[in-house]
Coordinates of C-alpha atoms and ligand atoms in Angstrom, one line a residue:
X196 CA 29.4 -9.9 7.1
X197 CA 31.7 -6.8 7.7
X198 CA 29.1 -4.7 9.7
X199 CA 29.4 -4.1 13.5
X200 CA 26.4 -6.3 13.8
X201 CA 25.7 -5.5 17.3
X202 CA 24.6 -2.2 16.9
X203 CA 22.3 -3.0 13.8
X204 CA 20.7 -5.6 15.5
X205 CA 19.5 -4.4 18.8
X206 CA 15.9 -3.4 17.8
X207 CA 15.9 -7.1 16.1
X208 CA 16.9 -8.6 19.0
X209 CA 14.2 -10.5 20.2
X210 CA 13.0 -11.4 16.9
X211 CA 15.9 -13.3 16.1
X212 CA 15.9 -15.2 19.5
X213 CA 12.2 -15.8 18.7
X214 CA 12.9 -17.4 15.3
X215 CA 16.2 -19.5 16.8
X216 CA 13.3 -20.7 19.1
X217 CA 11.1 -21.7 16.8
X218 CA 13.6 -23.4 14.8
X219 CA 15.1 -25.3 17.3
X220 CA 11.7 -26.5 18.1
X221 CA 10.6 -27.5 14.4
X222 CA 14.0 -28.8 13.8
X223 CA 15.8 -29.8 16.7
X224 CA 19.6 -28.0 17.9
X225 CA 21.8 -30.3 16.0
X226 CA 25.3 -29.3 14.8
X227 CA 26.4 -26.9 11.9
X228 CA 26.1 -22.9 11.4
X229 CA 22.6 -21.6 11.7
X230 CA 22.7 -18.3 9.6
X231 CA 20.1 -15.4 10.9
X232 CA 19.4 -13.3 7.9
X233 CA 17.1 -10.2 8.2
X234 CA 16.4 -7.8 5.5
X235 CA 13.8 -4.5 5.3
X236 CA 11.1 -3.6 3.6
X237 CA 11.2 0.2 1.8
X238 CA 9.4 3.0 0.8
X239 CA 10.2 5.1 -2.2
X240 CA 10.3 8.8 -1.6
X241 CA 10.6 10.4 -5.0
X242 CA 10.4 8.1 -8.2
X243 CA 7.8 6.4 -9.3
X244 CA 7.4 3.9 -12.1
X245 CA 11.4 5.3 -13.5
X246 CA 13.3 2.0 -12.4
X247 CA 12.2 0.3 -15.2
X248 CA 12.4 3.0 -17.9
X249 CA 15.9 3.4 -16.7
X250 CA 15.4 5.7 -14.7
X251 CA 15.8 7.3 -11.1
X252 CA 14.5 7.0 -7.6
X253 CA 15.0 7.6 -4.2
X254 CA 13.8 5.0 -1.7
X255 CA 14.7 4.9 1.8
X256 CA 14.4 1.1 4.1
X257 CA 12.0 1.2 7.2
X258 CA 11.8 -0.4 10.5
X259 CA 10.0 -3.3 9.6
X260 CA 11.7 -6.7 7.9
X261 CA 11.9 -10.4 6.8
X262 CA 13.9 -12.4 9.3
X263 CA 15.3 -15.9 8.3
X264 CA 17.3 -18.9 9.9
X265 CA 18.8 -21.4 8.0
X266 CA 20.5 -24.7 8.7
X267 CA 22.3 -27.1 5.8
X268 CA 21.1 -30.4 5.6
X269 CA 22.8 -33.5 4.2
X270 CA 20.5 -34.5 1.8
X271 CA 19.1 -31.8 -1.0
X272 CA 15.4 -31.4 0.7
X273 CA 14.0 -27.9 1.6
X274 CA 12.3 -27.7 3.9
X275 CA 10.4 -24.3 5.0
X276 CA 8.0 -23.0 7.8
X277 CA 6.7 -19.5 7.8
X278 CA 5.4 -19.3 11.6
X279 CA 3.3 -16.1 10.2
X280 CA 1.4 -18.1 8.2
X281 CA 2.0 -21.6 10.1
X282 CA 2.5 -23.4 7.1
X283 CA 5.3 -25.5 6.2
X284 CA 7.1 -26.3 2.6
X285 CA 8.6 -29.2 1.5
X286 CA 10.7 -30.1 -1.9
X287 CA 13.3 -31.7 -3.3
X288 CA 16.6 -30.1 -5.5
X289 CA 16.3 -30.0 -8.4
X290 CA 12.9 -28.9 -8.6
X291 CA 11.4 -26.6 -11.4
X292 CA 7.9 -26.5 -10.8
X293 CA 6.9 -24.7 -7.9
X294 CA 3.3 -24.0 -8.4
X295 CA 2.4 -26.1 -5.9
X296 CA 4.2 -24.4 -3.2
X297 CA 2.5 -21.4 -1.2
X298 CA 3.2 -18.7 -2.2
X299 CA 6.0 -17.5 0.0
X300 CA 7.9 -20.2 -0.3
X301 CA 7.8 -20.1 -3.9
X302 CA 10.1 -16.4 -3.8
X303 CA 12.6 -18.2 -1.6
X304 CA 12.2 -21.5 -4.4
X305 CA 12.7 -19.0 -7.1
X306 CA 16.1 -18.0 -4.9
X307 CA 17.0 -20.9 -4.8
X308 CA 16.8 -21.6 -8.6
X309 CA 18.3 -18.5 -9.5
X310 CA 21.4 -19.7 -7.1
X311 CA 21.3 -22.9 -8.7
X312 CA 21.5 -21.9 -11.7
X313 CA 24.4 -19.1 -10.9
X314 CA 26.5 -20.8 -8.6
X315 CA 25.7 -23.9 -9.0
X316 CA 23.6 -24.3 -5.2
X317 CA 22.4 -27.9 -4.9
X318 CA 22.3 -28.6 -1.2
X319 CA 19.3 -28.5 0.9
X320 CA 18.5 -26.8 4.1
X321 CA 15.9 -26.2 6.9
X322 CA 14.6 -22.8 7.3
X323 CA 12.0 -20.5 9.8
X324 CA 11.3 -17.2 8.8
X325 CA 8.9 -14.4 10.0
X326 CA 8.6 -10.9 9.0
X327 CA 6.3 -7.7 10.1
X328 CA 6.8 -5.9 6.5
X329 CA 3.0 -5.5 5.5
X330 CA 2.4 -7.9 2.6
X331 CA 0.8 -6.1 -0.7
X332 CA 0.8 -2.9 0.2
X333 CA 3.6 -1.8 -2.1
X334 CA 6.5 -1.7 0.8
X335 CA 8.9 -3.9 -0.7
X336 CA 7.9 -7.2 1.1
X337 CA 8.5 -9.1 -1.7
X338 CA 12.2 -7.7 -2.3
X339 CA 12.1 -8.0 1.6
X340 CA 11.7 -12.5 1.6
X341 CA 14.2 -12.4 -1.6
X342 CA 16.7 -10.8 0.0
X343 CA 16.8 -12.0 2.9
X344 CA 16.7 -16.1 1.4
X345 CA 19.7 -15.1 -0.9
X346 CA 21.8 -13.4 2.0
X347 CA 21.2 -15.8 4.5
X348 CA 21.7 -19.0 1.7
X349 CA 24.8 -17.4 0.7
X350 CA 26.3 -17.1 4.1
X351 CA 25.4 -20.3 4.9
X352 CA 26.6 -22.1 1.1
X353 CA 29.7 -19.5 1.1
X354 CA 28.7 -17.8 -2.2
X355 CA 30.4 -14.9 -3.0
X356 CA 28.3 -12.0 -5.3
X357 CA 28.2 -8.5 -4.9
X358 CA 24.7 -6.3 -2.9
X359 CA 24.2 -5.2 -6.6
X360 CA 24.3 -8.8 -8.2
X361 CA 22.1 -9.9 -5.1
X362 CA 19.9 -7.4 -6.0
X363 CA 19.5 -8.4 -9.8
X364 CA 19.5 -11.6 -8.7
X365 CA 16.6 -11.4 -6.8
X366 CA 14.6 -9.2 -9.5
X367 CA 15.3 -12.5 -12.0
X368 CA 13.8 -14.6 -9.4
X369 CA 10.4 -12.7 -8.9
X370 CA 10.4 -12.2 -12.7
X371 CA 11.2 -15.8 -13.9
X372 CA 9.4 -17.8 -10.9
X373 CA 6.6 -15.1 -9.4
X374 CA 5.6 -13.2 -12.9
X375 CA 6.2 -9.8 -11.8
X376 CA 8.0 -8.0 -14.1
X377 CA 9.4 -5.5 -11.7
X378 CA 12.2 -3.1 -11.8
X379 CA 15.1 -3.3 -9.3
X380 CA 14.6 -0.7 -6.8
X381 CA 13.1 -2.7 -4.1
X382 CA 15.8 -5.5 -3.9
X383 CA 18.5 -2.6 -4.8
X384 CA 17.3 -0.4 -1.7
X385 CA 16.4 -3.1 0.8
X386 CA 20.1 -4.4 0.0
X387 CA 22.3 -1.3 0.4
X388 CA 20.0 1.2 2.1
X389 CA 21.9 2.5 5.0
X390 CA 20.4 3.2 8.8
X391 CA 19.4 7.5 8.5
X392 CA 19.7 7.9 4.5
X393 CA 17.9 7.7 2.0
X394 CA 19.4 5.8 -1.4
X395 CA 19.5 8.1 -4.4
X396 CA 20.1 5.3 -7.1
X397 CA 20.5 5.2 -10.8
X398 CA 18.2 2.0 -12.2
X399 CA 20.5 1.3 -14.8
X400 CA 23.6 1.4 -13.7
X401 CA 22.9 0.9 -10.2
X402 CA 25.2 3.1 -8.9
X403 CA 24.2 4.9 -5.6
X404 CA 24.5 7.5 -3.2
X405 CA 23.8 7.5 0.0
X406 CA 22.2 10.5 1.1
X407 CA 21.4 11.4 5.2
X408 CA 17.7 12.0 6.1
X409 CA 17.4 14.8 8.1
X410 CA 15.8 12.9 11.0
X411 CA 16.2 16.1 13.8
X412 CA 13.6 18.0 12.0
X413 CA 11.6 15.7 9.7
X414 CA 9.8 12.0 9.8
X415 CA 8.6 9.6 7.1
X416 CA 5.3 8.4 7.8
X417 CA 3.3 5.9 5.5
X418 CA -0.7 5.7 5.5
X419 CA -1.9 2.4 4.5
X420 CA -5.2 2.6 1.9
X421 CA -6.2 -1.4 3.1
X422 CA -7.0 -1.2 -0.8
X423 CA -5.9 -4.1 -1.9
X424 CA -4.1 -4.2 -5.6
X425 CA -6.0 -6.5 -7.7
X426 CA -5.3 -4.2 -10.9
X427 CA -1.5 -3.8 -10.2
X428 CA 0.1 -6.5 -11.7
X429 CA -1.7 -6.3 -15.1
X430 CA -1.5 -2.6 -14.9
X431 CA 1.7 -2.1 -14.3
X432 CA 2.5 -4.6 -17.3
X433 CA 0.8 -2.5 -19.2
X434 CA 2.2 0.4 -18.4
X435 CA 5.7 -1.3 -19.0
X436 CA 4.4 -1.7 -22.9
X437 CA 3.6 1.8 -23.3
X438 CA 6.6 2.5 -22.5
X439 CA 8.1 0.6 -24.6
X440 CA 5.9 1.8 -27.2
X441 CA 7.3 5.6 -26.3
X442 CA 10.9 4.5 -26.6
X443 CA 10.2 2.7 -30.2
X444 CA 8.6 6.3 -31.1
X445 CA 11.3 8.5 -30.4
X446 CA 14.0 6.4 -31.3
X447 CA 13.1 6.7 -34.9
X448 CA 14.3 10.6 -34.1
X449 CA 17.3 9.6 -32.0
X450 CA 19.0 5.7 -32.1
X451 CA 20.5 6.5 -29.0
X452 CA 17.6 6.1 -27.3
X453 CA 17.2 3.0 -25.5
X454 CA 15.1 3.8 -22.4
X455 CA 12.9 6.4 -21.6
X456 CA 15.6 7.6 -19.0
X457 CA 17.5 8.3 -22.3
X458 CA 14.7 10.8 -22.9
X459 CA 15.6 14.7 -22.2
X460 CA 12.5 17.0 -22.4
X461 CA 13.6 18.7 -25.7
X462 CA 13.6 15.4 -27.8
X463 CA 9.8 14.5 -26.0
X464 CA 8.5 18.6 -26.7
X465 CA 9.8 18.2 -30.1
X466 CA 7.6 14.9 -31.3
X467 CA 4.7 15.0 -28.3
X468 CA 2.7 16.5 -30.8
X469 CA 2.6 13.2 -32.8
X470 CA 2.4 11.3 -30.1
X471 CA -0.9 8.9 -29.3
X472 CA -2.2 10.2 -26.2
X473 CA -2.4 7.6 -23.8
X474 CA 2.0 6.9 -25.0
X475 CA 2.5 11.1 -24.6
X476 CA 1.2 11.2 -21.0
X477 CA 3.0 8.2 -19.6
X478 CA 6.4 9.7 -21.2
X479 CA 5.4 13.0 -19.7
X480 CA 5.5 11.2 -16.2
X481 CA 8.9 9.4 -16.6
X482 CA 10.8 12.0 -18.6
X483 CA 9.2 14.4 -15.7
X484 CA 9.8 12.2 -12.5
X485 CA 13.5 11.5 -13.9
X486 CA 13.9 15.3 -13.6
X487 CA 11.8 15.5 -10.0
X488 CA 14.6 12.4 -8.6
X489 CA 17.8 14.3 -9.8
X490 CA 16.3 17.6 -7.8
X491 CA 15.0 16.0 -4.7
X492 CA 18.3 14.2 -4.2
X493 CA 19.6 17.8 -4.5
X494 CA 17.1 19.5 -2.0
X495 CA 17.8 16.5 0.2
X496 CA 21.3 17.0 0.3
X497 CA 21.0 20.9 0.8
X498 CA 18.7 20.3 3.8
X499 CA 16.0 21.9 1.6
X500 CA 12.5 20.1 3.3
X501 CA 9.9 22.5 1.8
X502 CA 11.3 21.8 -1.8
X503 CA 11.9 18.6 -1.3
X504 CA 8.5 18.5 -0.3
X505 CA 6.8 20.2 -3.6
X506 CA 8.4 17.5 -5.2
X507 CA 7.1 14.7 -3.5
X508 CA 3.7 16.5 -4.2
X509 CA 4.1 16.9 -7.5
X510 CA 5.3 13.8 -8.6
X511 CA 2.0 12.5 -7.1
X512 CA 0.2 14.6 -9.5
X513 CA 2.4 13.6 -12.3
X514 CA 1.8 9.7 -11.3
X515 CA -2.5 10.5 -11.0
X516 CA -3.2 13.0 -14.2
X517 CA -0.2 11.4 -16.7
X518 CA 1.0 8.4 -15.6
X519 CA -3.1 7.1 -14.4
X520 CA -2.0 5.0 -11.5
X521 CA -3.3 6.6 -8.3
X522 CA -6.7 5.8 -7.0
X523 CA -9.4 8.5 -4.9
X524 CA -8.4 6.7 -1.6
X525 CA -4.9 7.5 -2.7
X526 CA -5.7 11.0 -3.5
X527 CA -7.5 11.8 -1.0
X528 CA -4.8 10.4 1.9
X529 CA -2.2 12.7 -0.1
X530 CA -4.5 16.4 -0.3
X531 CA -5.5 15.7 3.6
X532 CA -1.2 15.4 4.7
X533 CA -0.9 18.0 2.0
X534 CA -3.1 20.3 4.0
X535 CA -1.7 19.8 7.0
X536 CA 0.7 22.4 8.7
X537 CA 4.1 21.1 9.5
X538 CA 3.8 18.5 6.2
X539 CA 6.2 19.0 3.9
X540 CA 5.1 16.7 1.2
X541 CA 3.0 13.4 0.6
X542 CA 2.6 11.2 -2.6
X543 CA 1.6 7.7 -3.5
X544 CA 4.5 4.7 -2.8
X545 CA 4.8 1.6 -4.7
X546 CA 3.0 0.6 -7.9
X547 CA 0.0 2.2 -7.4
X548 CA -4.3 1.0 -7.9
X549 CA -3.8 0.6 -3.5
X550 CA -1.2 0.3 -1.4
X551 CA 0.2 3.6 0.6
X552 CA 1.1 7.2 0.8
X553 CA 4.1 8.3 2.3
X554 CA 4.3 11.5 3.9
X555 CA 7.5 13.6 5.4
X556 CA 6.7 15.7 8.1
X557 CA 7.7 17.9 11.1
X558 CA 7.8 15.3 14.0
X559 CA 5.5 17.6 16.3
X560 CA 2.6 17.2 13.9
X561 CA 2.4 14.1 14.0
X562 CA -0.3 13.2 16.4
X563 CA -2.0 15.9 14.6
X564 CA -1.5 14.3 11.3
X565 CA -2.4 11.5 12.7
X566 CA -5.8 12.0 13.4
X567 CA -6.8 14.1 10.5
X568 CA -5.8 11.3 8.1
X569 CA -8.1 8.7 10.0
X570 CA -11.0 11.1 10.4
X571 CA -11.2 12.6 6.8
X572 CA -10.3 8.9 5.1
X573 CA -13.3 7.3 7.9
X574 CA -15.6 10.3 6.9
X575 CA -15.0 9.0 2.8
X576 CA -14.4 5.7 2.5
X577 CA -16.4 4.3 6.3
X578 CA -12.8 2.7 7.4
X579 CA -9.0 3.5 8.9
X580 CA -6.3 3.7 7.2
X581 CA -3.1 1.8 8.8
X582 CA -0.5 4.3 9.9
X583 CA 3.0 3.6 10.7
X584 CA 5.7 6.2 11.6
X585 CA 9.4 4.8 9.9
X586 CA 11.1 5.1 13.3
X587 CA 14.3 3.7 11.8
X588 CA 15.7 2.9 8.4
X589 CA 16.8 -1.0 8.9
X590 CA 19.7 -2.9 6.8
X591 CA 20.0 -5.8 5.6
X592 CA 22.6 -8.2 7.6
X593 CA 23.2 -11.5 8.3
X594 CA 24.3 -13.2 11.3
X595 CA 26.3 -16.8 11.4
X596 CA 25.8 -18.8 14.4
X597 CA 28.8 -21.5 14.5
X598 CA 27.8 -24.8 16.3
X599 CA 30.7 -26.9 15.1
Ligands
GLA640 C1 6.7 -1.7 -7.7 C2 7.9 -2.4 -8.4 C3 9.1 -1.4 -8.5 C4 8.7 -0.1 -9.0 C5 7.5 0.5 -8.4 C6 6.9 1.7 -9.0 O1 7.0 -1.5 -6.4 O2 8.3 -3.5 -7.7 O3 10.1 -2.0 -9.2 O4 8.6 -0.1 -10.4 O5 6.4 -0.5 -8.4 O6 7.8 2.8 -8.8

């Protein structure tokens, strides 16, 4: 790892000499490297539903991860326990059916596979892993357990692939083994997202900026709905068709056009008018939200907070009215931040149908904000949502114990 590992690791600290605990203890001392692995969770600021069209976004990694540690073994068993969910998993290489695993052992077996199959990884290993990156709520926990398997397994096996082959990597494996089609952001940003910046990323190219967050005057906070996605995996598959179905429109006016990222706003005003209606809306939001990334990397970079701000607003609009993926708990998180003095912007994170808002705000309103979200969302909807101030913008790293 060429980071200076002991200042990105202090917060982590005690969660790594928790999990070397616990894996001594399941697995006993015994000789050979023990690799720590730890890798974030995100939220997007600007961006929504554009990886996969191509696209834009602008995610930023938060204070809350996936931590691993592995140990090689001689034979080709692995051999898992997640002590969140105090369950243990057990099979044998080469395996390729993993229904039978739980599920969180089956994005670390799809890792594996994808490894395998890459590099040719066939040895076994013994592994503990815990993480505080809330699961489903459309923070990147997912990207989170895949990264964090791939960067620890390939300290420990010696493979050599680049963050953004990590990344795509990982996006096969939850595509091929989980059956989420998802686009590359998350396992992008949790894997090259830097401490105090934001990653302004192109989809399709993956190359990437890395822009500061102006921490002295502004904070990210996320507010948890508690709603839980049932309708976002086949949602967002659909969505993925019609926008496939948008692309296979216009390109019969322009070849070039492969993506909807590919898209500028004449091309779209010119044919919307022939457009189904359901098709013209969701190519509203992309082509739209394409544009909103590319300027709130801008007003980011110029210090610009209240612009920045409209745009996070307005892409939420963009993502409820065209795009149909926000929900009234949603909504209703996002108008009560938006009305709150010293907020700069809010809009929905993540895939949408649940999940959270992320708001960026003036750090002396936050108690305030605080307690207006609780009470307005309790007054609606008879519960709290979960509310977590992003103290710190984690990276991925790994750690290699030598026990020779
Ligand atoms: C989910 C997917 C991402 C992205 C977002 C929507 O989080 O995993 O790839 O498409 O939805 O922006």
């Amino acid at each position: 790892m060429t980071h200076d590992t002991s200042s990105l690791l202090s917060d982590s600290d005690s969660r790594f000499e928790h999990l070397q605990a616990a894996f001594a203890e399941r697995f006993g001392e015994g000789p050979g490297d023990l690799v720590l692995a730890r890798a974030p969770g995100r939220v997007n600021l600007v961006g929504g539903h554009t990886d996969y069209n191509g696209g834009f976004v602008l995610p930023a990694t938060i204070d809350r991860a996936v931590y691993m540690a592995l140990r090689r073994r001689e034979d080709q068993m692995v051999h898992l326990r997640s002590l969140d969910f105090e369950e243990e998993a057990r099979y044998t290489l080469p395996e390729s059916s993993f229904r039978q695993l739980p599920q969180w052992a089956q994005y670390v077996a799809g890792v594996v596979e994808e490894l395998h199959v890459s590099h040719g990884l066939d040895s076994g290993f013994e592994g503990v892993l815990l993480g505080d990156v809330p699961l489903g709520a459309g923070l990147g926990s997912s990207a989170a357990l895949e990264v964090a398997a791939a960067e620890g397994l390939k300290d420990l096996f010696r493979i050599e692939i680049s963050p953004q082959e990590t990344a795509l990597l990982c996006q096969t494996a939850e595509h091929e083994y989980v059956g989420v089609q998802c686009g590359v952001m998350d396992q992008v940003a949790v894997r090259v997202g830097r401490a105090g910046h934001a990653l302004s990323l192109d989809c399709r190219t993956l190359d990437h900026e890395h822009v500061p967050l102006p921490l002295s005057e502004a904070n990210i906070m996320i507010a948890d709905s508690r709603v839980s996605r049932e309708l976002a995996d086949s949602k967002y598959n659909e969505r993925r068709s019609e926008c496939e179905k948008g692309v296979a429109f216009l390109r019969q006016f322009d070849d070039s056009v492969e993506a909807l990222g590919d898209v500028d706003r004449s091309l779209f005003r010119e044919h919307a008018g022939e457009m189904e209606e359901a098709i013209r809306r969701r190519c509203r939001h992309v082509i739209s939200e394409n544009e909103r990334v590319r300027e709130s990397a801008e007003a980011l970079r110029e210090g610009d907070l209240a612009a920045f701000g409209m745009l996070m607003s307005a892409s939420h609009e963009s993502l409820r009215d065209n795009y149909e993926v926000s929900i009234a708990e949603l909504d209703q998180l996002v108008t009560t931040a938006r009305n709150t003095d010293g907020v700069y912007g809010a809009r929905m994170t993540g895939a949408g149908f649940g999940g959270c808002v992320v708001c960026l705000t003036a750090d002396e309103v936050i108690p305030a904000l605080q307690k207006r979200l609780i009470k307005q969302y309790e007054k609606q909807f008879g519960r709290a949502p979960t509310l977590y101030v992003v103290e710190d913008n984690l990276e991925t790293v790994t750690l290699n114990q030598s026990r020779a």
